[in-house]
Amino acid sequence: MASRITFFLGIFGALASIANGHMILNTPHPYGPETLNNSPLASFAEFPCKQRQGVYAASKGENKFSVGDSQSLTFTGSAVHGGGSCQVSISMDKEPTASSTFKVIHSIVGGCPGVGSSPSDFKFSVPKGFPNGEFALAWTWFNHIGAREFYMNCAPITVTGGADGEEGKKFFNSLPDMYVTNLPGQSGTRDTACDSPEGKDLTFPNPGDSVETVGSGPFATLAPSCGQVAGSSNAGTANSNDEPAAPQASSAVTSQAAASPAPTPAAGPAQGNTQSFSTVYVTATVTTPKTSQSTAGSVGGSFAESGSSGSTGSGSSGSTEGGSSDSTCGSDGTLVCNGEDKFGICDHGKIVWKPVASGTKCNNGKIMKRGLRFYY
């Protein structure tokens, strides 16, 4: 009898562990807590915010954020999948659609949502200058081990103490776009060349000014053509601050990198609330900034690997191995070669030299495979 009781207790414990597997956003209080489960997004149909019935139902608590104040990022669950990399982003649409734009306010490289048997607690803040209003915050996660997955939970927030009107809009547009990969595109197909590699912590090509490195690596950066999701069959208009990113081979995370290339104008406005400044982004196959035609869907590419240790970068004054931010250059977004083995992206008259990925070279302002043209 005792052994039978032990057997059933073991089963119940296993079931409880399964039910509590993966992770769910705890704070900020998420939308639709009654219907939110802990699984990753199964397809593009669940993008953004894990679409489901009751997805934008009221949260169990208020999320009132004053710009510059420290906020808690906590989780419920136990399966941290060895950690991974996360981002905190905000959409101006209170109830985002696939056409909404999310801008990054904080990036966590490795160790998120935790390492070991339980999640960790993190801190972030809404940057000063961010618009005032009611918006949607998103937590996204790329797991370190296990199947290649993309997790996304959203929460309603109210921002105060920030900027109003055009000043706030300009600040919002200056932030980097949320990184999206490991997710089938709108057509239902998935470009596995853009999957984050298992067993490595994903570094973001444009993580923003607020970055913390928690994991010990190894690290990997995907090709610049990865990281976007086709939110609409029509291309959208990117803001004038967006520039194409370039592949990085360093283990350091540099928070001032260039953003994605500008797509072509959309046929109609994005849906959302009346405060929305949304634009639609699609992955592009361009090499020059702002001026090339984009294509819906994601584009494949290789990733650059790095060693097992990393450092945290923050601000445009950060540097990576083999480079210095003291170098000067011309127009923003211009890719510049320093011999065949180093490259940099012009950013407000400054440039940080970085080593090219293994098997590639820098030539005439383009990253190319040795012996043939690079993919993008």
C-alpha positions as a printed Julia matrix, in Angstrom:
376×3 Matrix{Float64}:
  0.0    0.0     0.0
  2.81   2.38    0.91
  4.58   1.7    -2.38
  1.36   2.37   -4.28
  0.91   5.72   -2.49
  4.52   6.59   -3.27
  3.93   5.7    -6.92
  0.9    7.99   -7.2
  2.66  10.81   -5.4
  5.47  10.49   -7.92
  3.01  10.74  -10.79
  1.34  13.81   -9.27
  4.73  15.41   -8.72
  5.71  14.79  -12.33
  2.42  16.24  -13.57
  2.89  19.29  -11.38
  6.37  19.73  -12.78
  5.05  19.54  -16.35
  2.28  22.0   -15.59
  4.83  24.38  -14.12
  7.35  23.9   -16.93
  8.54  26.67  -19.21
  8.0   30.21  -17.95
  5.23  32.81  -17.64
  5.67  36.51  -16.97
  4.79  37.29  -13.36
  5.62  41.0   -13.16
  4.77  43.23  -14.87
  1.3   41.7   -14.5
  0.52  40.14  -17.9
 -2.54  40.51  -20.09
 -5.11  37.69  -20.04
 -3.78  35.79  -17.02
 -6.68  33.34  -17.09
 -5.82  32.11  -20.6
 -2.05  32.62  -20.69
 -0.09  29.36  -20.72
  3.63  28.71  -20.49
  4.32  27.41  -23.99
  6.28  29.21  -26.72
  4.59  30.74  -29.74
  3.62  27.82  -31.98
  3.35  29.86  -35.18
  3.09  33.35  -36.61
 -0.67  33.21  -35.9
  0.18  33.66  -32.19
  2.34  36.74  -32.82
  2.41  39.07  -31.0
  1.7   38.47  -27.32
  0.72  34.8   -27.76
 -2.61  35.46  -29.48
 -5.55  33.5   -28.06
 -9.09  34.05  -26.84
 -8.99  36.69  -24.11
 -5.42  37.67  -24.96
 -5.95  41.3   -23.9
 -8.21  40.66  -20.92
 -7.46  42.73  -17.83
 -4.36  41.86  -15.84
 -4.48  40.98  -12.14
 -2.7   44.18  -11.14
 -1.77  47.63  -12.39
  1.55  48.36  -14.04
  2.19  52.08  -13.53
  5.7   53.07  -14.55
  7.35  56.43  -14.05
 10.25  56.94  -16.46
 13.63  56.25  -14.92
 12.24  54.26  -11.98
 13.44  50.69  -11.42
 10.86  48.01  -12.27
 10.86  44.28  -11.52
 10.91  41.57  -14.18
  9.94  38.27  -12.54
  8.64  34.92  -13.72
  6.55  31.93  -12.69
  7.73  28.44  -13.64
 10.73  26.16  -13.33
 11.97  25.12  -16.79
 14.48  27.86  -17.58
 16.06  25.78  -20.4
 19.58  26.75  -19.35
 18.76  30.44  -19.52
 19.07  32.27  -22.8
 18.62  35.86  -23.87
 15.62  38.13  -23.29
 14.38  41.57  -24.28
 11.88  44.0   -22.78
 10.1   46.01  -25.47
  7.14  48.37  -25.74
  4.52  48.9   -28.43
  2.57  52.14  -28.7
 -0.48  49.99  -29.47
 -2.24  49.07  -26.25
 -3.57  45.91  -27.92
 -0.87  45.07  -30.47
 -1.44  43.31  -33.78
  1.02  41.62  -36.13
  1.49  45.05  -37.73
  2.53  46.76  -34.51
  6.07  47.93  -33.82
  7.86  46.99  -30.6
 10.88  49.01  -29.49
 13.51  47.62  -27.11
 14.13  49.3   -23.75
 16.27  46.57  -22.11
 18.25  43.53  -23.3
 19.54  40.63  -21.18
 22.25  38.5   -22.79
 22.4   35.0   -21.32
 21.11  33.81  -17.96
 17.51  34.84  -18.66
 15.02  33.98  -17.29
 17.43  32.12  -15.01
 19.99  29.35  -14.71
 19.41  26.27  -12.6
 16.1   25.09  -11.21
 14.35  28.43  -10.75
 14.02  31.79  -12.49
 15.93  34.9   -11.47
 14.61  38.4   -10.84
 15.73  41.24  -13.09
 15.41  45.02  -13.07
 14.68  47.44  -15.9
 13.32  50.96  -16.33
 11.42  52.9   -18.96
 14.0   55.38  -20.27
 13.61  59.09  -19.71
 12.19  60.74  -22.81
  9.79  57.87  -23.52
  6.24  59.0   -24.41
  3.52  59.18  -21.77
  0.45  57.02  -22.22
 -1.03  53.54  -22.07
  0.94  50.95  -24.0
  1.79  47.24  -24.23
  5.05  45.88  -22.81
  6.49  42.63  -24.18
  8.93  40.15  -22.65
 10.58  37.92  -25.28
 12.92  34.98  -24.66
 15.26  32.86  -26.8
 16.11  29.73  -24.78
 19.68  28.42  -24.4
 18.97  24.68  -24.64
 16.12  22.6   -26.02
 14.03  23.05  -29.15
 14.51  26.39  -30.9
 11.64  28.45  -29.48
 10.35  32.0   -29.19
  8.46  33.04  -26.07
  6.45  36.26  -25.83
  4.19  37.51  -23.04
  2.68  41.0   -22.95
  1.43  43.31  -20.22
 -0.53  46.59  -20.17
  1.46  49.52  -18.8
  0.87  53.2   -18.07
  3.92  55.46  -18.48
  4.18  58.83  -16.72
  6.86  61.47  -16.33
  7.99  61.13  -19.93
  7.67  63.22  -23.06
  4.6   64.35  -24.98
  3.83  64.95  -28.65
  6.55  64.94  -31.28
  9.32  64.77  -28.69
  8.03  61.47  -27.36
  7.41  60.12  -30.85
 10.95  60.99  -31.93
 12.39  59.23  -28.88
 10.29  56.12  -29.49
 11.44  55.95  -33.12
 15.08  56.22  -32.06
 14.94  52.94  -30.12
 15.96  49.62  -31.73
 13.35  47.15  -32.96
 12.5   44.05  -30.95
 14.41  40.99  -32.18
 12.3   38.11  -33.5
 13.53  34.7   -34.65
 12.79  30.96  -34.13
  9.29  31.68  -35.45
  7.64  30.65  -38.74
  6.82  33.61  -40.97
  3.41  34.74  -42.11
  3.51  32.21  -44.97
  3.9   29.39  -42.44
  7.44  28.53  -43.53
 10.44  28.79  -41.22
 13.97  29.66  -42.25
 16.01  27.48  -39.93
 19.18  29.27  -41.03
 17.93  32.11  -38.81
 17.27  29.92  -35.76
 19.3   30.82  -32.69
 21.91  28.04  -32.25
 21.26  25.6   -29.4
 23.67  25.73  -26.5
 24.64  29.35  -27.14
 23.41  32.65  -25.72
 22.06  34.91  -28.45
 23.62  38.37  -28.65
 21.46  41.04  -30.24
 22.92  43.08  -33.11
 21.17  46.18  -31.75
 20.33  45.66  -28.07
 19.82  49.34  -27.2
 21.43  51.46  -24.5
 20.28  49.33  -21.55
 22.07  45.97  -21.68
 23.16  43.46  -19.07
 25.2   40.33  -19.72
 24.33  37.57  -17.26
 25.29  34.37  -19.07
 28.82  33.03  -19.44
 28.31  31.93  -23.04
 29.26  30.63  -25.45
 27.65  33.42  -27.45
 26.41  33.66  -31.03
 25.14  36.47  -33.25
 22.9   35.68  -36.22
 23.4   37.16  -39.66
 22.06  40.72  -40.1
 19.24  39.53  -42.37
 17.72  37.62  -39.43
 15.77  39.03  -36.53
 12.71  40.54  -38.19
  9.22  39.17  -38.65
  6.93  39.94  -41.58
  3.98  41.58  -39.85
  2.09  42.22  -43.07
  2.14  41.25  -46.7
  2.74  44.94  -47.39
  6.01  46.57  -46.44
  5.99  49.46  -43.97
  7.87  52.71  -43.6
 10.74  52.58  -41.15
 11.82  55.67  -39.26
 14.75  57.65  -40.55
 17.03  56.56  -37.71
 17.03  52.89  -38.73
 20.13  51.53  -40.45
 21.2   48.0   -41.43
 23.0   45.94  -38.83
 26.23  44.06  -39.49
 27.42  40.65  -38.26
 29.45  40.64  -35.06
 32.08  38.09  -34.05
 32.94  39.48  -30.62
 31.78  38.0   -27.33
 31.11  41.49  -26.03
 27.65  42.99  -26.31
 27.77  46.53  -27.67
 24.6   48.44  -27.03
 24.94  50.96  -29.86
 24.64  48.94  -33.07
 22.76  49.84  -36.21
 19.14  48.82  -36.67
 17.43  47.16  -39.61
 17.16  48.5   -43.16
 14.2   50.65  -44.07
 11.39  48.84  -45.9
  9.16  50.39  -48.53
  5.97  52.37  -47.65
  2.87  50.5   -46.51
 -0.43  50.6   -48.34
 -2.33  51.5   -45.17
 -1.84  52.38  -41.5
 -1.16  49.8   -38.84
 -4.04  48.92  -36.55
 -4.02  49.8   -32.87
 -5.06  52.62  -30.58
 -5.07  56.24  -31.66
 -1.7   56.89  -30.0
  0.04  54.37  -32.22
  3.18  55.32  -34.08
  3.37  51.79  -35.48
  5.22  50.76  -38.59
  5.47  47.36  -40.22
  8.89  45.76  -40.55
  9.91  42.92  -42.82
 13.25  41.29  -43.36
 15.2   42.9   -46.16
 17.93  41.68  -48.48
 19.71  45.01  -48.82
 23.3   46.11  -48.38
 22.88  49.88  -48.52
 20.92  51.83  -45.89
 17.35  53.09  -46.33
 17.12  52.82  -50.1
 16.44  49.25  -51.17
 13.27  47.21  -51.81
 12.33  44.78  -49.03
 10.75  41.36  -49.16
  8.24  39.75  -46.83
  9.45  36.78  -44.84
 12.79  36.07  -43.27
 16.09  35.62  -45.06
 18.68  33.03  -44.16
 22.19  33.67  -43.05
 25.04  32.28  -41.0
 25.95  33.3   -37.47
 29.24  34.29  -35.9
 30.31  32.4   -32.81
 32.41  33.64  -29.94
 34.08  32.3   -26.82
 32.73  31.37  -23.44
 33.09  34.73  -21.73
 31.4   38.03  -22.45
 31.26  41.58  -21.19
 28.5   44.11  -20.91
 28.47  47.07  -23.24
 26.41  50.21  -22.8
 26.2   53.38  -24.83
 27.95  54.49  -27.98
 31.26  54.73  -26.19
 31.46  50.95  -25.71
 34.01  48.96  -27.65
 34.62  45.39  -28.68
 37.75  43.37  -29.18
 39.87  44.7   -32.0
 38.09  48.04  -32.27
 37.84  51.53  -30.85
 34.95  53.96  -30.73
 37.43  56.81  -31.23
 37.58  56.2   -34.97
 35.58  58.66  -37.08
 33.67  58.19  -40.31
 31.06  59.74  -42.62
 27.34  59.14  -43.07
 25.42  57.15  -40.43
 24.81  53.55  -41.44
 27.78  53.32  -43.8
 29.67  50.02  -43.56
 33.43  50.67  -43.61
 36.24  48.15  -44.06
 39.52  48.22  -42.15
 41.41  45.77  -44.27
 39.68  42.47  -45.0
 39.43  41.32  -41.39
 37.64  44.22  -39.68
 34.49  46.25  -40.33
 32.46  48.96  -38.64
 29.15  50.81  -38.97
 29.2   54.62  -38.87
 27.11  55.92  -35.98
 26.97  59.69  -35.41
 30.48  60.21  -36.76
 32.01  57.39  -34.71
 32.86  53.82  -35.61
 33.75  50.7   -33.63
 35.94  48.2   -35.45
 34.9   44.58  -35.13
 36.36  41.36  -36.57
 34.38  39.79  -39.4
 32.84  36.36  -38.95
 34.95  33.31  -39.73
 35.0   32.56  -43.46
 34.08  36.12  -44.48
 35.94  39.28  -45.42
 35.2   42.99  -45.72
 35.6   44.41  -49.21
 34.39  47.71  -50.72
 31.91  48.37  -47.92
 30.36  44.89  -47.97
 30.73  41.71  -45.92
 31.48  38.86  -48.33
 32.29  35.19  -48.02
 35.85  34.5   -48.97
 35.63  33.42  -52.58
 32.01  34.52  -53.17
 29.51  37.21  -52.21
 28.04  37.2   -48.68
 24.34  36.33  -48.54
 22.81  39.7   -47.74
